[in-house]
């Protein structure tokens, strides 16, 4: 008999839902708004209601995989600031809300995005990968021998907080020089402000009151001297992070997703070239690729997490 799996990616503004057959075919995709009022206590109830609107018998649902923006251990979310959750047993609440025996798999959203790229995206031919999400912040996920590395505290893959910067920029976590203070979209903008204020290099950036990370990349591609220096700094920092991760994880591939990764080969080629200069010799052939699944990576990973729960 046919069975189905829901893959869910809970974000601070929307919840993405994918309905999959057991073989991993995405049959239908929807999204609903995330209600973060009242400490996020309505989120799972809203999700259950949304799942029940799909045209499948509840008894044929084999499992529900859920990604959340925070550390997760054994189905318990340590803290998801954007949702208002702290030490919240999502697995238990979801099981009670669904009301029928079903497999529930709860993981960090970036970890599931990494798994999604491994099962259906840019890394389908590898079992070991590190996934960088370069967005407003920097997140990540690590897949080793096809399995997510969650760690003892559910914080495995929080690569945005590797201390690889050199500007002394403060991070929201309380440290300075975290990777995300340089390599995120917000970090790139802050780095640009630093260069504008502390160098004399000519640049169109000096004529602007606001600039996005994309604009900085566009200027760098057009050989704007200051923008080039900024992107060289960003890619130096990402290459250092990749080198450290390479000797710890020994992945087959580094996969880059998130808005910043839309710079494509211009970004990836620079990181790869710089990485290869400092790599441990045995690890110089690790692949550097851009993610393929975009915003769907999380729901594919959530599907796979249910399958892996067999």
C-alpha positions as MATLAB code, in Angstrom:
seq = 'XXXXXXXXXXXXXXXXXXXXXXXXXXXXXXXXXXXXXXXXXXXXXXXXXXXXXXXXXXXXXXXXXXXXXXXXXXXXXXXXXXXXXXXXXXXXXXXXXXXXXXXXXXXXXXXXXXXXXXXXXXXXXXXXXXXXXXXXXXXXXXXXXXXXXXXXXXXXXXXXXXXXXXXXXXXXXXXXXXXXXXXXXXXXXXXXXXXXXXXXXXXXXXXXXXXXXXXXXXXXXXXXXXXXXXXXXXXXXXXXXXXXXXXXXXXXXXXXXXXXXXXXXXXXXXXXXXXXXXXXXXXXXXXXXXXXXXXXXXXXXXXXXXXXXX';
ca = [
       0.000    0.000    0.000;
       1.226    3.498   -0.847;
       2.484    5.566    2.069;
       3.409    9.215    2.336;
       5.881   11.399    4.185;
       5.571   15.079    5.044;
       8.705   17.221    4.959;
       8.357   20.479    6.903;
      10.663   23.490    7.204;
       9.617   25.927    9.939;
      10.970   29.442    9.498;
      10.405   32.671   11.354;
       7.891   33.974    8.793;
       6.638   30.913    6.914;
       6.336   27.140    7.176;
       7.112   25.189    4.014;
       5.419   21.799    3.627;
       6.164   19.108    1.081;
       4.198   15.906    0.539;
       6.409   13.053   -0.689;
       5.785    9.491   -1.681;
       8.015    6.919   -0.029;
      10.485    6.980   -2.939;
      11.122   10.700   -2.494;
       8.996   12.184   -5.261;
       7.695   15.607   -4.250;
       3.964   15.396   -4.950;
       2.763   18.727   -3.621;
       4.216   21.786   -1.937;
       2.517   24.474    0.144;
       3.380   27.125    2.700;
       1.597   28.805    5.580;
       2.452   31.774    7.763;
       4.305   31.180   11.015;
       2.347   32.483   13.999;
       5.021   33.478   16.515;
       2.575   35.081   18.941;
       2.231   33.647   22.451;
       5.732   32.211   22.421;
       5.080   30.211   19.270;
       2.611   27.942   21.032;
       0.232   27.942   18.045;
       2.801   26.841   15.472;
       2.448   23.072   15.784;
      -1.342   23.273   15.991;
      -1.399   25.345   12.796;
       0.939   22.836   11.155;
      -1.274   19.879   12.045;
      -4.301   21.669   10.596;
      -2.376   22.403    7.391;
      -1.210   18.792    7.028;
      -4.780   17.559    7.337;
      -5.822   19.660    4.331;
      -3.689   17.530    1.982;
      -5.604   14.926    0.003;
      -4.146   11.869    1.750;
      -5.573    9.593    4.409;
      -3.948   10.301    7.768;
      -3.527    6.554    8.292;
      -1.293    6.406    5.177;
       1.150    8.995    6.505;
       4.294    7.129    7.491;
       6.131   10.021    9.050;
       6.582   13.747    9.501;
      10.021   15.344    9.329;
      10.441   18.854   10.700;
      13.310   21.334   10.481;
      13.535   24.187   12.986;
      15.917   27.173   13.253;
      17.814   26.169   16.377;
      19.734   23.348   18.056;
      17.754   20.120   18.411;
      18.510   17.024   20.458;
      16.194   14.014   20.693;
      13.252   16.007   19.342;
      13.677   18.834   21.858;
      14.464   22.319   20.559;
      17.030   23.919   22.853;
      16.246   27.435   21.689;
      14.661   28.857   18.551;
      14.706   32.602   19.125;
      12.719   33.440   15.979;
       9.899   31.133   17.084;
       9.919   31.860   20.812;
      10.747   28.252   21.733;
      13.099   27.156   24.495;
      13.526   23.545   25.635;
      10.393   22.740   23.657;
       9.547   19.091   22.986;
       8.339   19.482   19.418;
       8.289   15.732   18.847;
       5.907   15.082   21.728;
       3.635   18.001   20.832;
       3.524   16.937   17.184;
       2.754   13.313   18.043;
      -0.065   14.359   20.352;
      -1.474   16.755   17.772;
      -1.406   14.219   14.933;
      -3.149   11.642   17.089;
      -2.089    8.537   15.127;
       1.058    6.393   15.304;
       3.590    8.075   13.030;
       7.353    8.535   12.853;
       8.420   12.035   13.863;
      11.903   13.322   12.996;
      12.927   16.750   14.333;
      16.259   18.338   13.366;
      17.965   21.670   12.907;
      16.897   23.256    9.615;
      20.416   23.728    8.216;
      21.260   20.108    9.003;
      18.184   19.033    7.064;
      19.111   21.324    4.174;
      22.482   19.556    4.048;
      20.719   16.205    4.015;
      18.362   17.467    1.307;
      21.250   18.407   -0.974;
      22.722   14.964   -0.350;
      19.535   13.100   -1.232;
      18.216   15.211   -4.121;
      20.525   18.138   -4.839;
      24.129   19.061   -5.528;
      25.699   16.217   -3.545;
      23.713   13.142   -4.551;
      26.853   11.151   -5.302;
      28.557   11.744   -1.933;
      28.037   10.495    1.612;
      30.191   13.073    3.395;
      29.618   16.800    3.002;
      29.646   20.148    4.744;
      26.851   22.569    3.844;
      27.298   26.336    4.259;
      24.183   28.517    4.304;
      25.321   32.052    3.542;
      22.285   34.204    4.255;
      21.507   36.940    6.763;
      23.705   34.853    9.052;
      25.842   31.795    8.376;
      24.516   28.359    9.228;
      25.605   24.922    8.273;
      25.069   21.222    8.359;
      27.388   18.237    8.329;
      26.541   14.872    6.817;
      28.919   12.011    7.597;
      28.410    8.591    6.019;
      24.937    9.779    5.002;
      23.917   10.775    8.539;
      23.488   14.198   10.110;
      26.041   15.066   12.790;
      23.837   16.468   15.535;
      26.364   16.306   18.379;
      25.948   16.016   22.128;
      24.028   19.291   22.470;
      22.239   19.403   19.121;
      24.579   22.148   17.921;
      26.622   20.126   15.428;
      27.154   22.124   12.247;
      26.920   25.615   13.778;
      29.819   26.627   11.552;
      28.783   30.276   11.484;
      30.345   30.557   14.937;
      33.813   29.332   14.024;
      36.247   32.054   15.143;
      37.987   32.675   11.825;
      37.526   36.431   11.358;
      40.202   39.039   12.049;
      38.358   42.358   12.309;
      37.068   42.068   15.866;
      33.450   42.342   14.730;
      30.952   41.446   17.471;
      28.576   38.542   16.866;
      25.067   38.182   18.280;
      26.258   35.051   20.104;
      28.514   37.188   22.331;
      31.840   36.328   20.690;
      33.876   38.296   18.195;
      35.220   37.240   14.804;
      32.654   34.506   14.130;
      32.491   33.437   10.488;
      29.065   35.001   10.080;
      30.386   38.454   11.030;
      32.308   38.396    7.723;
      30.671   35.923    5.316;
      26.940   36.540    5.817;
      24.994   39.135    3.833;
      24.909   41.402    6.892;
      28.586   40.680    7.571;
      29.581   41.642    4.028;
      27.740   44.952    4.406;
      29.468   45.609    7.737;
      32.813   44.727    6.167;
      32.085   47.202    3.372;
      31.428   49.948    5.918;
      34.738   49.063    7.590;
      36.628   49.367    4.298;
      34.895   52.610    3.333;
      35.787   54.169    6.694;
      39.315   52.792    7.091;
      40.803   52.838    3.583;
      41.290   55.392    0.834;
      40.601   53.041   -2.084;
      38.355   54.560   -4.755;
      34.944   52.966   -5.107;
      31.401   53.609   -6.213;
      30.477   52.447   -2.701;
      31.601   55.852   -1.426;
      28.787   57.453   -3.409;
      26.073   55.257   -1.872;
      24.223   55.578    1.431;
      23.045   51.950    1.281;
      24.474   48.889   -0.424;
      23.523   45.235   -0.447;
      25.816   42.225   -0.525;
      24.670   41.623   -4.106;
      25.661   45.156   -5.112;
      29.106   44.651   -3.583;
      29.553   41.429   -5.558;
      28.377   43.169   -8.736;
      30.955   45.924   -8.227;
      33.693   43.376   -7.528;
      32.861   41.603  -10.781;
      33.263   45.000  -12.483;
      36.730   45.417  -10.881;
      35.782   48.119   -8.379;
      38.959   48.177   -6.242;
      37.332   48.462   -2.839;
      34.636   45.892   -3.628;
      37.331   43.504   -4.866;
      39.190   43.916   -1.552;
      36.001   43.177    0.391;
      35.265   39.982   -1.537;
      38.902   38.893   -1.236;
      38.528   39.234    2.541;
      35.247   37.294    2.541;
      36.655   34.446    0.461;
      39.885   34.339    2.490;
      37.765   33.829    5.603;
      35.575   31.142    4.020;
      38.671   29.320    2.753;
      40.129   29.282    6.279;
      36.873   27.884    7.626;
      36.824   25.205    4.924;
      40.429   24.247    5.690;
      39.664   23.732    9.374;
      36.531   21.741    8.603;
      38.378   19.639    6.036;
      40.889   18.244    8.526;
      38.177   17.583   11.107;
      35.418   16.152    8.886;
      37.239   15.023    5.701;
      34.205   15.659    3.458;
      33.903   14.806   -0.206;
      32.247   18.150   -0.940;
      31.573   21.610    0.421;
      28.127   22.798   -0.690;
      27.223   26.502   -0.563;
      23.633   27.713   -0.344;
      21.784   30.827    0.810;
      21.418   34.218   -0.826;
      25.135   35.057   -0.883;
      25.849   31.872   -2.845;
      23.936   33.349   -5.787;
      27.231   34.999   -6.708;
      27.887   31.554   -8.167;
      31.218   30.598   -9.702;
      32.680   34.034   -8.982;
      32.422   33.219   -5.270;
      32.963   29.459   -5.328;
      36.036   29.548   -7.580;
      37.760   32.052   -5.301;
      37.058   29.983   -2.190;
      38.267   26.812   -3.903;
      41.484   28.389   -5.186;
      42.336   29.866   -1.789;
      41.430   26.659    0.010;
      43.717   24.616   -2.224;
      46.678   26.853   -1.322;
      46.303   26.078    2.392;
      44.737   22.606    2.314;
      46.310   19.536    3.856;
      47.779   17.809    0.768;
      45.563   14.731    0.965;
      42.455   16.941    1.041;
      43.087   19.289   -1.889;
      40.607   17.535   -4.193;
      37.494   18.214   -2.082;
      34.759   19.560   -4.358;
      33.239   23.034   -3.966;
      29.727   23.352   -5.414;
      26.650   25.554   -5.168;
      23.428   24.106   -3.793;
      20.734   23.064   -6.279;
      17.524   22.877   -4.256;
      17.237   26.448   -2.997;
      14.437   26.878   -0.458;
      13.277   23.279   -1.001;
      16.412   21.713    0.502;
      14.908   21.630    3.992;
      11.757   19.746    3.039;
      13.754   17.168    1.085;
      16.031   16.721    4.087;
      13.031   16.371    6.382;
      11.673   13.627    4.114;
      15.033   11.830    4.219;
      15.242   12.134    8.015;
      11.993   10.171    8.288;
      13.340    7.509    5.935;
      16.533    7.309    7.988;
      14.448    6.755   11.119;
      13.584    3.243    9.855;
];
